[in-house]
Amino acid sequence: MIEVELTDIGHGGVAVGRAPDGRAAMVRFGLPGETVKVNVTEDKKRYLKGDAYEVVGEPSVHRIAHPWPEAGPGGVGGADLGHVEFSWQTEWKTRVLQSQIRRIGGEELAEHLRSQGIEPRVRGFEQDAQTNGWHTRTRVDLTADGCGRLGMYREGTHDVIALERLPIADPRIEELGILGRGAAGRGWDFGPGTRVKAVAPSASEPVVVVGRQVLDAHGEPAETPFVHERVSLAGREYDYRVRADGFWQIHREAATAISALVLEAADVHSGDHVLELYSGAGLFTLSLSTAVGDNGTVRAIEGNRLAVETARANLRDYPRARARTGKITPRMIEREGYGTDVLIADPPRTGLKIEGARAAAQSDARRIVLVSCDVAAMARDVAAMVAAGRRVLALDSLDMFPNTSHFEVVTTLA
């Protein structure tokens, strides 16, 4: 082990300092202002990474005992900010947001935001304060160890750590009884290496996905491979049928919160023509279709064929919207951008990339809404759009992944 004095916060859930030999040290489970003993897990020429196992001297006033030790130093991933008091986690993430805007987006982007009166900050959900951010996830991926007990991978390895409890998950997932040594006695039998996904949807009963099979709470084959989700928005309720093994927002409040943000940011008028990229199962598409009225259109494009099939089923009662499968490239964005009033993009973690962001900026859209799940990709993409002549109207960040380093950013540009 080595001792490191931590001075800052970095992207990816790490506190940053200098190793004794002068290299940058990126340390999980540390806090700025602390000196910690670090077990090095990655040793590179210019930097090293590791986990903090012990605080030397005074701990930070924001440090707490990790409520889920199995996810602490040397443990499973999924709670890399569990050692940070919950009320300070949004401050941690705000510092990351602001630093990535400067470092990746550049001083030009930081100055542009200042000139627009925008101070980037991350905000959490009020309801999460009641549980300190635990028990919020409605989808959890697990793997069976060599004895058939479900767990998660030790961070950075393929070693499975069996788990007796899962405090990150919606309580209905733990109630399924799939964890711990007693799971077999409750009728759950998982072979070594089996991949399992537990799902607690908002509008139907919890299920367990084992391979290609969907099982109900009793371990019996479910009647359908789909689950149901419901979003209440602007006085309306939107119902979705989504594949149990497909993508959906994992925080119990996220689907409604992010939909409300996007709809407000898009400022869609009746008769508008909306282009929605990376549209998934149609989370935003339904409310956008309502907003465009009888004379507008929504073109929803997604690369995943199964997601598009799901979106089409969800859109049966929304004739102004069409979902199709397509590879989203800068050239396609440029082509589809003609005649578009509002462009919405919710890309994967890699973002639009510079050429895609430029193509979006050069579209006819009077309003662009970019949903980003990686702050560095967001800073790069927004900087490219600003350099291409766009103006940031708003930048909203939601802590949809409490007790982890992740958060979502919704950027509105004109």
Tab-separated table of N, CA, C and O in Angstrom, residues 88-193:
chain	number	residue	atom	x	y	z
A	88	TRP	N	-24.116	15.472	0.576
A	88	TRP	CA	-22.975	16.087	-0.103
A	88	TRP	C	-22.683	15.455	-1.457
A	88	TRP	O	-21.835	15.929	-2.193
A	89	GLN	N	-23.389	14.389	-1.801
A	89	GLN	CA	-23.117	13.715	-3.070
A	89	GLN	C	-23.416	14.605	-4.267
A	89	GLN	O	-22.703	14.564	-5.282
A	90	THR	N	-24.469	15.426	-4.190
A	90	THR	CA	-24.753	16.315	-5.326
A	90	THR	C	-23.678	17.395	-5.450
A	90	THR	O	-23.398	17.856	-6.562
A	91	GLU	N	-23.054	17.789	-4.338
A	91	GLU	CA	-21.933	18.741	-4.414
A	91	GLU	C	-20.734	18.073	-5.090
A	91	GLU	O	-20.048	18.692	-5.912
A	92	TRP	N	-20.443	16.821	-4.722
A	92	TRP	CA	-19.379	16.055	-5.388
A	92	TRP	C	-19.634	16.060	-6.896
A	92	TRP	O	-18.730	16.381	-7.686
A	93	LYS	N	-20.846	15.711	-7.305
A	93	LYS	CA	-21.150	15.605	-8.730
A	93	LYS	C	-21.154	16.962	-9.421
A	93	LYS	O	-20.779	17.079	-10.590
A	94	THR	N	-21.568	18.000	-8.696
A	94	THR	CA	-21.516	19.350	-9.262
A	94	THR	C	-20.081	19.747	-9.575
A	94	THR	O	-19.795	20.337	-10.630
A	95	ARG	N	-19.157	19.406	-8.690
A	95	ARG	CA	-17.745	19.717	-8.943
A	95	ARG	C	-17.240	18.979	-10.173
A	95	ARG	O	-16.473	19.532	-10.978
A	96	VAL	N	-17.652	17.732	-10.328
A	96	VAL	CA	-17.260	16.964	-11.517
A	96	VAL	C	-17.843	17.608	-12.768
A	96	VAL	O	-17.152	17.781	-13.785
A	97	LEU	N	-19.121	17.977	-12.713
A	97	LEU	CA	-19.778	18.612	-13.853
A	97	LEU	C	-19.041	19.880	-14.264
A	97	LEU	O	-18.717	20.086	-15.435
A	98	GLN	N	-18.758	20.725	-13.314
A	98	GLN	CA	-18.109	21.998	-13.624
A	98	GLN	C	-16.678	21.807	-14.125
A	98	GLN	O	-16.235	22.491	-15.052
A	99	SER	N	-15.964	20.849	-13.542
A	99	SER	CA	-14.576	20.632	-13.972
A	99	SER	C	-14.516	20.025	-15.367
A	99	SER	O	-13.638	20.379	-16.170
A	100	GLN	N	-15.456	19.120	-15.692
A	100	GLN	CA	-15.451	18.520	-17.021
A	100	GLN	C	-15.838	19.532	-18.096
A	100	GLN	O	-15.345	19.479	-19.223
A	101	ILE	N	-16.715	20.450	-17.757
A	101	ILE	CA	-17.047	21.518	-18.702
A	101	ILE	C	-15.798	22.323	-19.032
A	101	ILE	O	-15.530	22.640	-20.205
A	102	ARG	N	-14.984	22.630	-18.019
A	102	ARG	CA	-13.760	23.398	-18.269
A	102	ARG	C	-12.711	22.561	-18.989
A	102	ARG	O	-12.096	23.019	-19.958
A	103	ARG	N	-12.496	21.326	-18.525
A	103	ARG	CA	-11.394	20.523	-19.042
A	103	ARG	C	-11.682	19.943	-20.422
A	103	ARG	O	-10.798	19.896	-21.276
A	104	ILE	N	-12.899	19.492	-20.634
A	104	ILE	CA	-13.248	18.868	-21.914
A	104	ILE	C	-13.878	19.879	-22.864
A	104	ILE	O	-13.526	19.957	-24.035
A	105	GLY	N	-14.827	20.656	-22.353
A	105	GLY	CA	-15.480	21.654	-23.203
A	105	GLY	C	-14.590	22.861	-23.474
A	105	GLY	O	-14.734	23.536	-24.497
A	106	GLY	N	-13.674	23.131	-22.543
A	106	GLY	CA	-12.762	24.252	-22.707
A	106	GLY	C	-13.292	25.518	-22.053
A	106	GLY	O	-14.472	25.642	-21.723
A	107	GLU	N	-12.388	26.470	-21.855
A	107	GLU	CA	-12.777	27.737	-21.234
A	107	GLU	C	-13.817	28.473	-22.070
A	107	GLU	O	-14.613	29.252	-21.540
A	108	GLU	N	-13.803	28.232	-23.391
A	108	GLU	CA	-14.797	28.892	-24.251
A	108	GLU	C	-16.206	28.461	-23.861
A	108	GLU	O	-17.118	29.298	-23.788
A	109	LEU	N	-16.397	27.170	-23.615
A	109	LEU	CA	-17.721	26.702	-23.207
A	109	LEU	C	-18.070	27.221	-21.820
A	109	LEU	O	-19.207	27.665	-21.585
A	110	ALA	N	-17.114	27.170	-20.900
A	110	ALA	CA	-17.376	27.672	-19.542
A	110	ALA	C	-17.765	29.143	-19.581
A	110	ALA	O	-18.710	29.566	-18.897
A	111	GLU	N	-17.083	29.942	-20.393
A	111	GLU	CA	-17.401	31.362	-20.496
A	111	GLU	C	-18.752	31.564	-21.167
A	111	GLU	O	-19.531	32.453	-20.783
A	112	HIS	N	-19.060	30.736	-22.175
A	112	HIS	CA	-20.363	30.828	-22.834
A	112	HIS	C	-21.492	30.598	-21.836
A	112	HIS	O	-22.484	31.342	-21.831
A	113	LEU	N	-21.346	29.596	-20.988
A	113	LEU	CA	-22.380	29.319	-19.991
A	113	LEU	C	-22.506	30.478	-19.005
A	113	LEU	O	-23.624	30.864	-18.638
A	114	ARG	N	-21.374	31.037	-18.595
A	114	ARG	CA	-21.426	32.190	-17.691
A	114	ARG	C	-22.157	33.361	-18.347
A	114	ARG	O	-22.967	34.043	-17.705
A	115	SER	N	-21.881	33.583	-19.628
A	115	SER	CA	-22.530	34.699	-20.338
A	115	SER	C	-24.029	34.486	-20.474
A	115	SER	O	-24.793	35.448	-20.617
A	116	GLN	N	-24.468	33.232	-20.418
A	116	GLN	CA	-25.885	32.897	-20.497
A	116	GLN	C	-26.540	32.874	-19.116
A	116	GLN	O	-27.731	32.571	-18.996
A	117	GLY	N	-25.751	33.146	-18.079
A	117	GLY	CA	-26.287	33.123	-16.717
A	117	GLY	C	-26.544	31.722	-16.202
A	117	GLY	O	-27.380	31.528	-15.307
A	118	ILE	N	-25.816	30.726	-16.733
A	118	ILE	CA	-26.023	29.331	-16.352
A	118	ILE	C	-24.914	28.887	-15.404
A	118	ILE	O	-23.729	28.958	-15.747
A	119	GLU	N	-25.284	28.466	-14.210
A	119	GLU	CA	-24.347	27.876	-13.266
A	119	GLU	C	-24.646	26.386	-13.165
A	119	GLU	O	-25.637	25.978	-12.546
A	120	PRO	N	-23.831	25.548	-13.795
A	120	PRO	CA	-24.118	24.110	-13.801
A	120	PRO	C	-24.113	23.515	-12.402
A	120	PRO	O	-23.149	23.675	-11.655
A	121	ARG	N	-25.197	22.847	-12.052
A	121	ARG	CA	-25.292	22.169	-10.766
A	121	ARG	C	-26.088	20.878	-10.943
A	121	ARG	O	-26.926	20.784	-11.834
A	122	VAL	N	-25.818	19.919	-10.092
A	122	VAL	CA	-26.540	18.649	-10.091
A	122	VAL	C	-27.537	18.668	-8.944
A	122	VAL	O	-27.199	19.057	-7.821
A	123	ARG	N	-28.759	18.280	-9.225
A	123	ARG	CA	-29.778	18.219	-8.174
A	123	ARG	C	-30.324	16.794	-8.063
A	123	ARG	O	-30.383	16.058	-9.046
A	124	GLY	N	-30.719	16.444	-6.859
A	124	GLY	CA	-31.259	15.111	-6.628
A	124	GLY	C	-32.769	15.124	-6.500
A	124	GLY	O	-33.418	16.168	-6.615
A	125	PHE	N	-33.332	13.966	-6.260
A	125	PHE	CA	-34.765	13.829	-6.048
A	125	PHE	C	-35.077	14.010	-4.562
A	125	PHE	O	-34.400	13.435	-3.706
A	126	GLU	N	-36.097	14.807	-4.274
A	126	GLU	CA	-36.454	15.035	-2.869
A	126	GLU	C	-36.765	13.729	-2.150
A	126	GLU	O	-36.415	13.557	-0.980
A	127	GLN	N	-37.423	12.800	-2.867
A	127	GLN	CA	-37.809	11.540	-2.217
A	127	GLN	C	-36.603	10.721	-1.775
A	127	GLN	O	-36.677	9.942	-0.823
A	128	ASP	N	-35.456	10.896	-2.456
A	128	ASP	CA	-34.281	10.088	-2.138
A	128	ASP	C	-33.696	10.445	-0.772
A	128	ASP	O	-32.987	9.632	-0.164
A	129	ALA	N	-33.965	11.662	-0.299
A	129	ALA	CA	-33.433	12.068	1.004
A	129	ALA	C	-33.978	11.177	2.126
A	129	ALA	O	-33.329	10.996	3.161
A	130	GLN	N	-35.156	10.607	1.913
A	130	GLN	CA	-35.768	9.771	2.950
A	130	GLN	C	-35.014	8.463	3.146
A	130	GLN	O	-35.035	7.878	4.229
A	131	THR	N	-34.340	7.983	2.098
A	131	THR	CA	-33.611	6.708	2.172
A	131	THR	C	-32.119	6.886	1.920
A	131	THR	O	-31.410	5.895	1.742
A	132	ASN	N	-31.660	8.156	1.905
A	132	ASN	CA	-30.253	8.446	1.592
A	132	ASN	C	-29.840	7.854	0.246
A	132	ASN	O	-28.687	7.449	0.038
A	133	GLY	N	-30.804	7.817	-0.662
A	133	GLY	CA	-30.511	7.382	-2.019
A	133	GLY	C	-30.494	5.889	-2.237
A	133	GLY	O	-30.238	5.423	-3.355
A	134	TRP	N	-30.770	5.105	-1.204
A	134	TRP	CA	-30.803	3.643	-1.370
A	134	TRP	C	-32.201	3.190	-1.788
A	134	TRP	O	-33.165	3.923	-1.680
A	135	HIS	N	-32.298	1.961	-2.294
A	135	HIS	CA	-33.566	1.316	-2.667
A	135	HIS	C	-34.285	2.066	-3.804
A	135	HIS	O	-35.507	2.186	-3.797
A	136	THR	N	-33.512	2.553	-4.782
A	136	THR	CA	-34.112	3.330	-5.866
A	136	THR	C	-34.126	2.615	-7.208
A	136	THR	O	-34.864	3.001	-8.108
A	137	ARG	N	-33.331	1.568	-7.382
A	137	ARG	CA	-33.167	0.968	-8.711
A	137	ARG	C	-34.234	-0.084	-8.996
A	137	ARG	O	-34.446	-0.998	-8.195
A	138	THR	N	-34.840	0.044	-10.145
A	138	THR	CA	-35.885	-0.911	-10.537
A	138	THR	C	-35.353	-2.008	-11.452
A	138	THR	O	-36.110	-2.903	-11.823
A	139	ARG	N	-34.083	-1.938	-11.793
A	139	ARG	CA	-33.450	-2.967	-12.619
A	139	ARG	C	-32.054	-3.239	-12.074
A	139	ARG	O	-31.272	-2.314	-11.864
A	140	VAL	N	-31.750	-4.526	-11.859
A	140	VAL	CA	-30.445	-4.903	-11.326
A	140	VAL	C	-29.949	-6.141	-12.071
A	140	VAL	O	-30.686	-7.120	-12.230
A	141	ASP	N	-28.699	-6.089	-12.525
A	141	ASP	CA	-28.068	-7.228	-13.202
A	141	ASP	C	-27.191	-7.987	-12.218
A	141	ASP	O	-26.369	-7.392	-11.501
A	142	LEU	N	-27.349	-9.305	-12.220
A	142	LEU	CA	-26.636	-10.171	-11.286
A	142	LEU	C	-26.035	-11.358	-12.029
A	142	LEU	O	-26.456	-11.678	-13.148
A	143	THR	N	-25.079	-12.026	-11.395
A	143	THR	CA	-24.448	-13.215	-11.968
A	143	THR	C	-24.274	-14.249	-10.863
A	143	THR	O	-23.950	-13.895	-9.721
A	144	ALA	N	-24.484	-15.515	-11.197
A	144	ALA	CA	-24.326	-16.588	-10.205
A	144	ALA	C	-22.862	-16.985	-10.080
A	144	ALA	O	-22.147	-17.103	-11.079
A	145	ASP	N	-22.411	-17.174	-8.832
A	145	ASP	CA	-21.029	-17.629	-8.610
A	145	ASP	C	-20.932	-19.137	-8.826
A	145	ASP	O	-21.886	-19.778	-9.292
A	146	GLY	N	-19.781	-19.719	-8.474
A	146	GLY	CA	-19.579	-21.147	-8.710
A	146	GLY	C	-20.515	-22.045	-7.933
A	146	GLY	O	-20.691	-23.216	-8.277
A	147	CYS	N	-21.133	-21.494	-6.873
A	147	CYS	CA	-22.092	-22.282	-6.076
A	147	CYS	C	-23.540	-21.965	-6.442
A	147	CYS	O	-24.472	-22.449	-5.774
A	148	GLY	N	-23.730	-21.143	-7.453
A	148	GLY	CA	-25.080	-20.802	-7.883
A	148	GLY	C	-25.725	-19.675	-7.113
A	148	GLY	O	-26.915	-19.410	-7.270
A	149	ARG	N	-24.951	-18.980	-6.268
A	149	ARG	CA	-25.489	-17.851	-5.508
A	149	ARG	C	-25.309	-16.562	-6.306
A	149	ARG	O	-24.238	-16.307	-6.858
A	150	LEU	N	-26.335	-15.740	-6.324
A	150	LEU	CA	-26.281	-14.524	-7.121
A	150	LEU	C	-25.434	-13.447	-6.452
A	150	LEU	O	-25.444	-13.285	-5.234
A	151	GLY	N	-24.731	-12.721	-7.295
A	151	GLY	CA	-23.918	-11.623	-6.799
A	151	GLY	C	-23.530	-10.702	-7.934
A	151	GLY	O	-24.142	-10.705	-9.012
A	152	MET	N	-22.496	-9.918	-7.712
A	152	MET	CA	-21.989	-8.991	-8.721
A	152	MET	C	-20.478	-9.176	-8.836
A	152	MET	O	-19.830	-9.740	-7.952
A	153	TYR	N	-19.938	-8.656	-9.930
A	153	TYR	CA	-18.501	-8.766	-10.140
A	153	TYR	C	-17.728	-7.829	-9.216
A	153	TYR	O	-18.116	-6.678	-9.012
A	154	ARG	N	-16.642	-8.330	-8.678
A	154	ARG	CA	-15.698	-7.459	-7.990
A	154	ARG	C	-15.214	-6.414	-8.997
A	154	ARG	O	-14.905	-6.746	-10.147
A	155	GLU	N	-15.188	-5.167	-8.590
A	155	GLU	CA	-14.856	-4.074	-9.503
A	155	GLU	C	-13.565	-4.365	-10.273
A	155	GLU	O	-12.525	-4.694	-9.704
A	156	GLY	N	-13.669	-4.291	-11.612
A	156	GLY	CA	-12.502	-4.468	-12.469
A	156	GLY	C	-12.078	-5.901	-12.688
A	156	GLY	O	-11.006	-6.148	-13.251
A	157	THR	N	-12.892	-6.881	-12.254
A	157	THR	CA	-12.535	-8.295	-12.409
A	157	THR	C	-13.742	-9.078	-12.926
A	157	THR	O	-14.824	-8.534	-13.117
A	158	HIS	N	-13.521	-10.375	-13.112
A	158	HIS	CA	-14.614	-11.286	-13.463
A	158	HIS	C	-14.928	-12.224	-12.297
A	158	HIS	O	-15.547	-13.275	-12.489
A	159	ASP	N	-14.495	-11.837	-11.099
A	159	ASP	CA	-14.787	-12.621	-9.898
A	159	ASP	C	-16.131	-12.192	-9.331
A	159	ASP	O	-16.354	-11.001	-9.087
A	160	VAL	N	-17.016	-13.158	-9.104
A	160	VAL	CA	-18.343	-12.857	-8.566
A	160	VAL	C	-18.316	-12.915	-7.046
A	160	VAL	O	-17.841	-13.887	-6.454
A	161	ILE	N	-18.819	-11.868	-6.419
A	161	ILE	CA	-19.010	-11.850	-4.971
A	161	ILE	C	-20.492	-12.098	-4.687
A	161	ILE	O	-21.349	-11.312	-5.096
A	162	ALA	N	-20.797	-13.198	-4.022
A	162	ALA	CA	-22.195	-13.509	-3.696
A	162	ALA	C	-22.725	-12.486	-2.689
A	162	ALA	O	-22.012	-12.047	-1.791
A	163	LEU	N	-23.987	-12.118	-2.852
A	163	LEU	CA	-24.594	-11.077	-2.022
A	163	LEU	C	-25.778	-11.628	-1.234
A	163	LEU	O	-26.565	-12.420	-1.758
A	164	GLU	N	-25.875	-11.165	0.004
A	164	GLU	CA	-27.018	-11.523	0.841
A	164	GLU	C	-28.105	-10.455	0.776
A	164	GLU	O	-29.262	-10.716	1.066
A	165	ARG	N	-27.714	-9.242	0.411
A	165	ARG	CA	-28.689	-8.160	0.315
A	165	ARG	C	-28.283	-7.212	-0.796
A	165	ARG	O	-27.152	-7.257	-1.290
A	166	LEU	N	-29.205	-6.351	-1.184
A	166	LEU	CA	-29.011	-5.490	-2.336
A	166	LEU	C	-29.636	-4.126	-2.045
A	166	LEU	O	-30.710	-3.791	-2.560
A	167	PRO	N	-28.997	-3.310	-1.214
A	167	PRO	CA	-29.607	-2.040	-0.798
A	167	PRO	C	-29.794	-1.020	-1.901
A	167	PRO	O	-30.537	-0.061	-1.717
A	168	ILE	N	-29.162	-1.205	-3.062
A	168	ILE	CA	-29.399	-0.272	-4.167
A	168	ILE	C	-30.764	-0.499	-4.813
A	168	ILE	O	-31.290	0.393	-5.473
A	169	ALA	N	-31.351	-1.665	-4.611
A	169	ALA	CA	-32.523	-2.070	-5.376
A	169	ALA	C	-33.834	-1.665	-4.720
A	169	ALA	O	-33.940	-1.527	-3.495
A	170	ASP	N	-34.855	-1.503	-5.551
A	170	ASP	CA	-36.228	-1.356	-5.097
A	170	ASP	C	-36.531	-2.525	-4.152
A	170	ASP	O	-36.167	-3.673	-4.436
A	171	PRO	N	-37.166	-2.280	-3.003
A	171	PRO	CA	-37.436	-3.369	-2.046
A	171	PRO	C	-38.142	-4.570	-2.663
A	171	PRO	O	-37.957	-5.705	-2.197
A	172	ARG	N	-38.931	-4.348	-3.713
A	172	ARG	CA	-39.647	-5.471	-4.331
A	172	ARG	C	-38.690	-6.478	-4.953
A	172	ARG	O	-39.037	-7.663	-5.096
A	173	ILE	N	-37.473	-6.044	-5.303
A	173	ILE	CA	-36.494	-6.972	-5.872
A	173	ILE	C	-35.940	-7.886	-4.788
A	173	ILE	O	-35.846	-9.107	-4.984
A	174	GLU	N	-35.609	-7.336	-3.634
A	174	GLU	CA	-35.140	-8.189	-2.534
A	174	GLU	C	-36.229	-9.152	-2.079
A	174	GLU	O	-35.956	-10.280	-1.672
A	175	GLU	N	-37.490	-8.695	-2.165
A	175	GLU	CA	-38.609	-9.540	-1.746
A	175	GLU	C	-38.801	-10.758	-2.652
A	175	GLU	O	-39.494	-11.705	-2.282
A	176	LEU	N	-38.169	-10.758	-3.824
A	176	LEU	CA	-38.257	-11.916	-4.710
A	176	LEU	C	-37.562	-13.135	-4.106
A	176	LEU	O	-37.850	-14.275	-4.490
A	177	GLY	N	-36.622	-12.906	-3.182
A	177	GLY	CA	-35.948	-14.022	-2.523
A	177	GLY	C	-34.875	-14.690	-3.351
A	177	GLY	O	-34.531	-15.855	-3.104
A	178	ILE	N	-34.312	-13.979	-4.321
A	178	ILE	CA	-33.332	-14.608	-5.210
A	178	ILE	C	-31.904	-14.534	-4.653
A	178	ILE	O	-31.001	-15.174	-5.192
A	179	LEU	N	-31.701	-13.784	-3.566
A	179	LEU	CA	-30.357	-13.622	-3.012
A	179	LEU	C	-30.116	-14.541	-1.822
A	179	LEU	O	-31.050	-14.975	-1.147
A	180	GLY	N	-28.846	-14.826	-1.571
A	180	GLY	CA	-28.463	-15.532	-0.362
A	180	GLY	C	-28.517	-17.044	-0.469
A	180	GLY	O	-28.992	-17.616	-1.460
A	181	ARG	N	-28.037	-17.666	0.581
A	181	ARG	CA	-27.954	-19.133	0.612
A	181	ARG	C	-29.327	-19.797	0.587
A	181	ARG	O	-29.472	-20.940	0.183
A	182	GLY	N	-30.352	-19.062	1.030
A	182	GLY	CA	-31.683	-19.674	1.084
A	182	GLY	C	-32.464	-19.596	-0.208
A	182	GLY	O	-33.617	-20.046	-0.272
A	183	ALA	N	-31.856	-19.034	-1.270
A	183	ALA	CA	-32.594	-18.869	-2.526
A	183	ALA	C	-33.056	-20.202	-3.097
A	183	ALA	O	-34.182	-20.329	-3.580
A	184	ALA	N	-32.194	-21.231	-3.022
A	184	ALA	CA	-32.560	-22.549	-3.572
A	184	ALA	C	-33.764	-23.116	-2.839
A	184	ALA	O	-34.666	-23.711	-3.450
A	185	GLY	N	-33.814	-22.917	-1.524
A	185	GLY	CA	-34.947	-23.404	-0.748
A	185	GLY	C	-36.227	-22.666	-1.071
A	185	GLY	O	-37.321	-23.173	-0.780
A	186	ARG	N	-36.097	-21.498	-1.660
A	186	ARG	CA	-37.284	-20.735	-2.071
A	186	ARG	C	-37.644	-21.002	-3.526
A	186	ARG	O	-38.485	-20.314	-4.089
A	187	GLY	N	-36.983	-21.977	-4.137
A	187	GLY	CA	-37.338	-22.378	-5.502
A	187	GLY	C	-36.488	-21.777	-6.597
A	187	GLY	O	-36.757	-22.007	-7.782
A	188	TRP	N	-35.430	-21.035	-6.237
A	188	TRP	CA	-34.577	-20.418	-7.237
A	188	TRP	C	-33.304	-21.250	-7.404
A	188	TRP	O	-32.569	-21.469	-6.446
A	189	ASP	N	-33.069	-21.692	-8.621
A	189	ASP	CA	-31.919	-22.544	-8.911
A	189	ASP	C	-31.146	-21.934	-10.074
A	189	ASP	O	-31.632	-21.906	-11.211
A	190	PHE	N	-29.942	-21.425	-9.786
A	190	PHE	CA	-29.133	-20.768	-10.816
A	190	PHE	C	-27.820	-21.521	-10.992
A	190	PHE	O	-27.084	-21.731	-10.017
A	191	GLY	N	-27.536	-21.927	-12.215
A	191	GLY	CA	-26.269	-22.588	-12.482
A	191	GLY	C	-25.121	-21.595	-12.443
A	191	GLY	O	-25.303	-20.395	-12.647
A	192	PRO	N	-23.904	-22.055	-12.140
A	192	PRO	CA	-22.745	-21.160	-12.110
A	192	PRO	C	-22.616	-20.339	-13.395
A	192	PRO	O	-22.750	-20.875	-14.501
A	193	GLY	N	-22.406	-19.051	-13.233
A	193	GLY	CA	-22.239	-18.176	-14.395
A	193	GLY	C	-23.525	-17.668	-15.003
A	193	GLY	O	-23.494	-16.867	-15.943
